[in-house]
PDB file of C-alpha atoms in Angstrom:
ATOM      1  CA  GLY A   1       0.000   0.000   0.000  1.00 84.00           C
ATOM      2  CA  ILE A   2       0.895   3.652  -0.176  1.00 90.00           C
ATOM      3  CA  GLN A   3       3.519   4.910   2.291  1.00 94.00           C
ATOM      4  CA  VAL A   4       3.463   8.327   3.958  1.00 97.00           C
ATOM      5  CA  GLU A   5       6.493   9.843   5.653  1.00 97.00           C
ATOM      6  CA  GLN A   6       6.459  13.066   7.610  1.00 98.00           C
ATOM      7  CA  SER A   7       9.409  15.135   8.729  1.00 97.00           C
ATOM      8  CA  PRO A   8      10.749  16.254  11.076  1.00 97.00           C
ATOM      9  CA  PRO A   9       9.161  14.009  13.721  1.00 96.00           C
ATOM     10  CA  ASP A  10       9.437  16.716  16.373  1.00 96.00           C
ATOM     11  CA  LEU A  11       9.731  20.477  16.143  1.00 96.00           C
ATOM     12  CA  ILE A  12      10.224  23.061  18.885  1.00 97.00           C
ATOM     13  CA  LEU A  13       9.687  26.732  18.092  1.00 95.00           C
ATOM     14  CA  GLN A  14       9.657  30.029  19.875  1.00 97.00           C
ATOM     15  CA  GLU A  15       6.418  31.940  19.555  1.00 97.00           C
ATOM     16  CA  GLY A  16       6.496  34.101  16.450  1.00 97.00           C
ATOM     17  CA  ALA A  17       8.783  31.811  14.449  1.00 97.00           C
ATOM     18  CA  ASN A  18       7.913  30.251  11.088  1.00 97.00           C
ATOM     19  CA  SER A  19       8.056  26.549  10.265  1.00 96.00           C
ATOM     20  CA  THR A  20       7.744  24.112   7.383  1.00 97.00           C
ATOM     21  CA  LEU A  21       6.370  20.594   7.815  1.00 98.00           C
ATOM     22  CA  ARG A  22       6.943  18.039   5.077  1.00 98.00           C
ATOM     23  CA  CYS A  23       4.954  15.042   3.843  1.00 98.00           C
ATOM     24  CA  ASN A  24       6.333  12.577   1.280  1.00 98.00           C
ATOM     25  CA  PHE A  25       4.175   9.869  -0.258  1.00 96.00           C
ATOM     26  CA  SER A  26       5.118   6.847  -2.305  1.00 94.00           C
ATOM     27  CA  ASP A  27       2.492   6.791  -5.064  1.00 91.00           C
ATOM     28  CA  SER A  28       0.031   8.964  -6.951  1.00 89.00           C
ATOM     29  CA  VAL A  29      -2.816  10.277  -4.837  1.00 88.00           C
ATOM     30  CA  ASN A  30      -6.207  11.775  -5.540  1.00 85.00           C
ATOM     31  CA  ASN A  31      -6.680  13.195  -2.060  1.00 90.00           C
ATOM     32  CA  LEU A  32      -4.318  14.704   0.468  1.00 95.00           C
ATOM     33  CA  GLN A  33      -5.415  16.240   3.738  1.00 96.00           C
ATOM     34  CA  TRP A  34      -3.526  18.002   6.532  1.00 98.00           C
ATOM     35  CA  PHE A  35      -4.885  17.725  10.064  1.00 98.00           C
ATOM     36  CA  HIS A  36      -4.030  19.209  13.434  1.00 97.00           C
ATOM     37  CA  GLN A  37      -4.720  16.913  16.391  1.00 96.00           C
ATOM     38  CA  ASN A  38      -5.380  18.866  19.541  1.00 90.00           C
ATOM     39  CA  PRO A  39      -4.461  17.640  23.050  1.00 86.00           C
ATOM     40  CA  TRP A  40      -7.925  16.073  23.431  1.00 87.00           C
ATOM     41  CA  GLY A  41      -7.440  13.957  20.335  1.00 90.00           C
ATOM     42  CA  GLN A  42      -9.734  15.812  17.951  1.00 92.00           C
ATOM     43  CA  LEU A  43      -8.511  15.820  14.353  1.00 95.00           C
ATOM     44  CA  ILE A  44      -9.119  19.259  12.899  1.00 95.00           C
ATOM     45  CA  ASN A  45      -9.140  19.655   9.124  1.00 95.00           C
ATOM     46  CA  LEU A  46      -6.600  22.182   7.922  1.00 97.00           C
ATOM     47  CA  PHE A  47      -6.458  21.630   4.174  1.00 97.00           C
ATOM     48  CA  TYR A  48      -7.792  19.373   1.442  1.00 94.00           C
ATOM     49  CA  ILE A  49      -4.991  19.768  -1.077  1.00 96.00           C
ATOM     50  CA  PRO A  50      -4.291  16.986  -3.601  1.00 93.00           C
ATOM     51  CA  SER A  51      -2.395  19.528  -5.695  1.00 94.00           C
ATOM     52  CA  GLY A  52      -1.607  23.227  -5.829  1.00 96.00           C
ATOM     53  CA  THR A  53      -1.378  25.829  -3.090  1.00 98.00           C
ATOM     54  CA  LYS A  54      -3.903  27.057  -0.534  1.00 97.00           C
ATOM     55  CA  GLN A  55      -3.760  29.597   2.267  1.00 97.00           C
ATOM     56  CA  ASN A  56      -5.848  30.049   5.378  1.00 96.00           C
ATOM     57  CA  GLY A  57      -4.689  32.828   7.655  1.00 97.00           C
ATOM     58  CA  ARG A  58      -1.236  32.030   9.033  1.00 97.00           C
ATOM     59  CA  LEU A  59      -1.286  28.570   7.483  1.00 98.00           C
ATOM     60  CA  SER A  60      -0.612  27.643   3.914  1.00 98.00           C
ATOM     61  CA  ALA A  61       0.012  24.372   2.098  1.00 98.00           C
ATOM     62  CA  THR A  62       1.510  23.306  -1.182  1.00 98.00           C
ATOM     63  CA  THR A  63       1.293  19.886  -2.826  1.00 97.00           C
ATOM     64  CA  VAL A  64       3.504  18.973  -5.778  1.00 97.00           C
ATOM     65  CA  ALA A  65       1.761  15.821  -6.904  1.00 93.00           C
ATOM     66  CA  THR A  66       4.249  14.993  -9.666  1.00 94.00           C
ATOM     67  CA  GLU A  67       7.083  14.940  -7.111  1.00 96.00           C
ATOM     68  CA  ARG A  68       4.952  13.264  -4.414  1.00 96.00           C
ATOM     69  CA  TYR A  69       5.307  15.700  -1.567  1.00 98.00           C
ATOM     70  CA  SER A  70       3.337  18.305   0.321  1.00 98.00           C
ATOM     71  CA  LEU A  71       4.446  21.125   2.591  1.00 98.00           C
ATOM     72  CA  LEU A  72       2.558  22.841   5.400  1.00 98.00           C
ATOM     73  CA  TYR A  73       3.776  26.315   6.343  1.00 98.00           C
ATOM     74  CA  ILE A  74       3.010  27.909   9.671  1.00 97.00           C
ATOM     75  CA  SER A  75       3.914  31.565  10.000  1.00 97.00           C
ATOM     76  CA  SER A  76       4.123  33.661  13.174  1.00 97.00           C
ATOM     77  CA  SER A  77       3.524  30.561  15.285  1.00 97.00           C
ATOM     78  CA  GLN A  78       1.432  30.780  18.453  1.00 96.00           C
ATOM     79  CA  THR A  79       1.298  28.514  21.489  1.00 95.00           C
ATOM     80  CA  THR A  80      -2.129  27.328  20.344  1.00 94.00           C
ATOM     81  CA  ASP A  81      -0.462  25.856  17.249  1.00 96.00           C
ATOM     82  CA  SER A  82       1.101  23.190  19.472  1.00 95.00           C
ATOM     83  CA  GLY A  83      -0.014  19.630  18.866  1.00 95.00           C
ATOM     84  CA  VAL A  84       0.458  16.885  16.316  1.00 97.00           C
ATOM     85  CA  TYR A  85       0.156  17.546  12.587  1.00 98.00           C
ATOM     86  CA  PHE A  86      -0.837  14.685  10.316  1.00 98.00           C
ATOM     87  CA  CYS A  87      -0.701  14.314   6.588  1.00 98.00           C
ATOM     88  CA  ALA A  88      -3.074  11.713   5.124  1.00 97.00           C
ATOM     89  CA  VAL A  89      -3.533  10.529   1.548  1.00 94.00           C
ATOM     90  CA  GLN A  90      -5.905   8.462  -0.553  1.00 90.00           C
ATOM     91  CA  GLY A  91      -4.253   6.492  -3.331  1.00 81.00           C
ATOM     92  CA  TYR A  92      -5.669   5.646  -6.744  1.00 71.00           C
ATOM     93  CA  THR A  93      -5.192   1.893  -6.523  1.00 59.00           C
ATOM     94  CA  GLY A  94      -6.954  -0.710  -4.424  1.00 54.00           C
ATOM     95  CA  ALA A  95      -9.111   0.673  -1.606  1.00 53.00           C
ATOM     96  CA  ASN A  96      -9.290   4.189  -2.871  1.00 59.00           C
ATOM     97  CA  SER A  97     -11.485   5.627  -0.137  1.00 77.00           C
ATOM     98  CA  LYS A  98      -9.452   5.081   2.989  1.00 88.00           C
ATOM     99  CA  LEU A  99      -6.959   7.641   4.246  1.00 92.00           C
ATOM    100  CA  THR A 100      -3.421   6.480   4.969  1.00 94.00           C
ATOM    101  CA  PHE A 101      -1.788   8.619   7.630  1.00 97.00           C
ATOM    102  CA  GLY A 102       1.807   9.445   8.374  1.00 97.00           C
ATOM    103  CA  LYS A 103       3.146   9.142  11.907  1.00 96.00           C
ATOM    104  CA  GLY A 104       2.693  12.829  12.544  1.00 97.00           C
ATOM    105  CA  ILE A 105       4.880  15.788  13.471  1.00 97.00           C
ATOM    106  CA  THR A 106       4.765  16.946  17.088  1.00 97.00           C
ATOM    107  CA  LEU A 107       5.027  20.729  17.251  1.00 96.00           C
ATOM    108  CA  SER A 108       5.710  22.559  20.489  1.00 96.00           C
ATOM    109  CA  VAL A 109       5.528  26.350  20.446  1.00 96.00           C
ATOM    110  CA  ARG A 110       7.102  27.979  23.490  1.00 96.00           C
ATOM    111  CA  PRO A 111       6.034  31.411  24.760  1.00 95.00           C
TER     112      PRO A 111
ATOM    113  CA  ASP B   1     -24.091  21.127  10.433  1.00 54.00           C
ATOM    114  CA  THR B   2     -23.255  19.798  13.882  1.00 75.00           C
ATOM    115  CA  GLY B   3     -20.201  17.762  12.922  1.00 93.00           C
ATOM    116  CA  VAL B   4     -19.433  14.106  13.567  1.00 96.00           C
ATOM    117  CA  SER B   5     -20.313  12.941  17.075  1.00 97.00           C
ATOM    118  CA  GLN B   6     -19.152   9.852  18.931  1.00 97.00           C
ATOM    119  CA  ASN B   7     -20.315   8.211  22.134  1.00 97.00           C
ATOM    120  CA  PRO B   8     -19.087   7.439  24.648  1.00 97.00           C
ATOM    121  CA  ARG B   9     -16.021   9.670  24.714  1.00 96.00           C
ATOM    122  CA  HIS B  10     -14.249   7.394  27.173  1.00 97.00           C
ATOM    123  CA  LYS B  11     -14.702   3.732  28.058  1.00 98.00           C
ATOM    124  CA  ILE B  12     -12.887   1.648  30.632  1.00 98.00           C
ATOM    125  CA  THR B  13     -13.592  -2.063  30.591  1.00 98.00           C
ATOM    126  CA  LYS B  14     -12.159  -5.295  31.870  1.00 98.00           C
ATOM    127  CA  ARG B  15     -10.545  -7.811  29.587  1.00 97.00           C
ATOM    128  CA  GLY B  16     -13.082 -10.201  28.134  1.00 97.00           C
ATOM    129  CA  GLN B  17     -16.007  -7.780  28.215  1.00 98.00           C
ATOM    130  CA  ASN B  18     -17.863  -6.566  25.123  1.00 98.00           C
ATOM    131  CA  VAL B  19     -18.035  -2.871  24.244  1.00 98.00           C
ATOM    132  CA  THR B  20     -20.018  -0.915  21.661  1.00 98.00           C
ATOM    133  CA  PHE B  21     -19.295   2.542  20.294  1.00 98.00           C
ATOM    134  CA  ARG B  22     -21.607   4.790  18.331  1.00 98.00           C
ATOM    135  CA  CYS B  23     -20.869   7.298  15.582  1.00 98.00           C
ATOM    136  CA  ASP B  24     -23.296   9.869  14.183  1.00 97.00           C
ATOM    137  CA  PRO B  25     -21.948  11.304  10.920  1.00 96.00           C
ATOM    138  CA  ILE B  26     -22.614  14.728   9.444  1.00 95.00           C
ATOM    139  CA  SER B  27     -26.170  14.587   8.117  1.00 91.00           C
ATOM    140  CA  GLU B  28     -26.435  13.569   4.461  1.00 87.00           C
ATOM    141  CA  HIS B  29     -22.857  12.269   4.366  1.00 92.00           C
ATOM    142  CA  ASN B  30     -23.103   8.927   2.616  1.00 90.00           C
ATOM    143  CA  ARG B  31     -19.681   7.585   3.561  1.00 91.00           C
ATOM    144  CA  LEU B  32     -18.626   6.622   7.057  1.00 94.00           C
ATOM    145  CA  TYR B  33     -15.229   5.380   8.183  1.00 95.00           C
ATOM    146  CA  TRP B  34     -13.786   3.869  11.348  1.00 97.00           C
ATOM    147  CA  TYR B  35     -10.116   4.288  12.264  1.00 97.00           C
ATOM    148  CA  ARG B  36      -8.033   3.259  15.259  1.00 97.00           C
ATOM    149  CA  GLN B  37      -5.177   5.270  16.720  1.00 97.00           C
ATOM    150  CA  THR B  38      -2.638   3.981  19.233  1.00 96.00           C
ATOM    151  CA  LEU B  39      -0.224   6.137  21.193  1.00 92.00           C
ATOM    152  CA  GLY B  40       2.386   7.846  19.057  1.00 91.00           C
ATOM    153  CA  GLN B  41       0.927   6.628  15.767  1.00 94.00           C
ATOM    154  CA  GLY B  42      -1.294   8.018  13.077  1.00 96.00           C
ATOM    155  CA  PRO B  43      -4.840   6.693  12.711  1.00 97.00           C
ATOM    156  CA  GLU B  44      -5.188   3.375  10.877  1.00 96.00           C
ATOM    157  CA  PHE B  45      -8.158   2.446   8.722  1.00 95.00           C
ATOM    158  CA  LEU B  46     -10.533  -0.229  10.037  1.00 96.00           C
ATOM    159  CA  THR B  47     -13.634  -0.226   7.864  1.00 95.00           C
ATOM    160  CA  TYR B  48     -15.772   1.858   5.525  1.00 91.00           C
ATOM    161  CA  PHE B  49     -19.474   2.150   4.678  1.00 92.00           C
ATOM    162  CA  GLN B  50     -21.182   3.703   1.726  1.00 90.00           C
ATOM    163  CA  ASN B  51     -24.744   4.223   2.875  1.00 90.00           C
ATOM    164  CA  GLU B  52     -25.601   0.960   4.670  1.00 91.00           C
ATOM    165  CA  ALA B  53     -23.168  -1.231   2.726  1.00 91.00           C
ATOM    166  CA  GLN B  54     -19.867  -2.163   4.338  1.00 91.00           C
ATOM    167  CA  LEU B  55     -17.525  -1.982   1.369  1.00 89.00           C
ATOM    168  CA  GLU B  56     -14.135  -2.644   2.889  1.00 88.00           C
ATOM    169  CA  LYS B  57     -12.594  -4.077   6.029  1.00 90.00           C
ATOM    170  CA  SER B  58      -8.961  -3.870   7.038  1.00 90.00           C
ATOM    171  CA  ARG B  59      -7.129  -6.985   8.112  1.00 88.00           C
ATOM    172  CA  LEU B  60      -6.728  -5.126  11.422  1.00 84.00           C
ATOM    173  CA  LEU B  61     -10.410  -5.853  11.973  1.00 87.00           C
ATOM    174  CA  SER B  62     -10.305  -9.284  13.590  1.00 89.00           C
ATOM    175  CA  ASP B  63     -13.324 -11.550  13.999  1.00 93.00           C
ATOM    176  CA  ARG B  64     -13.950  -9.952  17.399  1.00 96.00           C
ATOM    177  CA  PHE B  65     -14.783  -6.656  15.703  1.00 96.00           C
ATOM    178  CA  SER B  66     -18.061  -5.963  13.948  1.00 96.00           C
ATOM    179  CA  ALA B  67     -19.461  -2.760  12.529  1.00 96.00           C
ATOM    180  CA  GLU B  68     -22.911  -1.885  11.282  1.00 96.00           C
ATOM    181  CA  ARG B  69     -24.678   1.030   9.702  1.00 96.00           C
ATOM    182  CA  PRO B  70     -28.225  -0.292   9.557  1.00 91.00           C
ATOM    183  CA  LYS B  71     -30.087   2.611   7.986  1.00 86.00           C
ATOM    184  CA  GLY B  72     -27.227   4.405   6.357  1.00 85.00           C
ATOM    185  CA  SER B  73     -27.123   6.992   9.120  1.00 91.00           C
ATOM    186  CA  PHE B  74     -25.382   6.255  12.450  1.00 96.00           C
ATOM    187  CA  SER B  75     -22.918   3.397  12.847  1.00 97.00           C
ATOM    188  CA  THR B  76     -21.881   1.126  15.695  1.00 98.00           C
ATOM    189  CA  LEU B  77     -18.566  -0.614  16.266  1.00 98.00           C
ATOM    190  CA  GLU B  78     -18.615  -3.578  18.632  1.00 98.00           C
ATOM    191  CA  ILE B  79     -15.593  -5.309  20.097  1.00 97.00           C
ATOM    192  CA  GLN B  80     -16.247  -8.702  21.658  1.00 97.00           C
ATOM    193  CA  ARG B  81     -14.027 -10.326  24.295  1.00 97.00           C
ATOM    194  CA  THR B  82     -11.832  -7.251  24.592  1.00 97.00           C
ATOM    195  CA  GLU B  83      -8.082  -7.649  24.980  1.00 97.00           C
ATOM    196  CA  GLN B  84      -5.543  -5.227  26.404  1.00 96.00           C
ATOM    197  CA  GLY B  85      -4.208  -4.693  22.894  1.00 95.00           C
ATOM    198  CA  ASP B  86      -7.564  -3.177  21.920  1.00 97.00           C
ATOM    199  CA  SER B  87      -6.803  -0.133  24.077  1.00 97.00           C
ATOM    200  CA  ALA B  88      -6.739   2.788  21.652  1.00 97.00           C
ATOM    201  CA  MET B  89      -8.618   5.808  20.384  1.00 97.00           C
ATOM    202  CA  TYR B  90     -11.396   4.815  17.978  1.00 98.00           C
ATOM    203  CA  LEU B  91     -12.156   7.545  15.453  1.00 98.00           C
ATOM    204  CA  CYS B  92     -15.097   7.906  13.123  1.00 97.00           C
ATOM    205  CA  ALA B  93     -15.138  10.055   9.998  1.00 96.00           C
ATOM    206  CA  SER B  94     -17.713  10.904   7.367  1.00 94.00           C
ATOM    207  CA  SER B  95     -17.629  12.340   3.881  1.00 92.00           C
ATOM    208  CA  LEU B  96     -19.738  13.256   0.861  1.00 89.00           C
ATOM    209  CA  GLY B  97     -18.621  13.281  -2.718  1.00 71.00           C
ATOM    210  CA  PRO B  98     -16.903  11.165  -5.322  1.00 67.00           C
ATOM    211  CA  ALA B  99     -15.174   8.209  -3.691  1.00 64.00           C
ATOM    212  CA  GLY B 100     -11.483   8.742  -3.165  1.00 64.00           C
ATOM    213  CA  SER B 101     -11.457  12.480  -3.667  1.00 67.00           C
ATOM    214  CA  GLU B 102     -13.519  13.862  -0.836  1.00 82.00           C
ATOM    215  CA  THR B 103     -12.734  15.583   2.448  1.00 90.00           C
ATOM    216  CA  GLN B 104     -13.166  13.340   5.482  1.00 92.00           C
ATOM    217  CA  TYR B 105     -14.364  14.975   8.703  1.00 94.00           C
ATOM    218  CA  PHE B 106     -13.496  13.333  11.991  1.00 96.00           C
ATOM    219  CA  GLY B 107     -15.361  13.004  15.255  1.00 97.00           C
ATOM    220  CA  PRO B 108     -13.789  13.536  18.688  1.00 96.00           C
ATOM    221  CA  GLY B 109     -13.094   9.830  19.145  1.00 96.00           C
ATOM    222  CA  THR B 110     -13.805   7.224  21.803  1.00 97.00           C
ATOM    223  CA  ARG B 111     -10.861   6.443  24.065  1.00 97.00           C
ATOM    224  CA  LEU B 112     -10.919   2.779  25.139  1.00 98.00           C
ATOM    225  CA  LEU B 113      -8.884   1.378  28.009  1.00 98.00           C
ATOM    226  CA  VAL B 114      -8.964  -2.365  28.587  1.00 98.00           C
ATOM    227  CA  LEU B 115      -7.733  -3.400  32.032  1.00 97.00           C
TER     228      LEU B 115
END
């Protein structure tokens, strides 16, 4: 099945800093989503971005489908940005509805 | 649009007992998914419904697990004869749109602890 790798596994930032989170995937995809998991376990949708670039406030994401990677940018980070960020993809082959998740990136933003 | 809801939010049980979780998807979403997440890992797919039909089951879903979506609305996930290895967060998601290219929305999860 499709493999998803996220890097770095852990990231510590000072409040106000910018960061880039990376997601590599092993095959063509027709769906890619970025999530933020809060301390209570809720997965919050950030972006649906199988290709192209999107922005939402301080967050933006870019997916280069032909090179099989996606980037999530966080600018002017805040302590509330802390948590785990997941990239998840749906492949074209086999069970094409399930999401395959990476292991996540744990972000800690210090005041 | 009230979002995906799950009940209970927490469940503690003794090994060997049966447990049942409920998921209410976003209204009119025709697809419903169950995932399981263990500590330090990303969620893993368990099973998927389109309306009332269960279209796919992961090999993670042993014979002790059963899921239903009887009227194409809410879904239940039952675990029989629970084992300590079943301790995890069980997440439900729903979606609407062409299969394989739609946004999935997740509920808050049910955290299961098997003693």
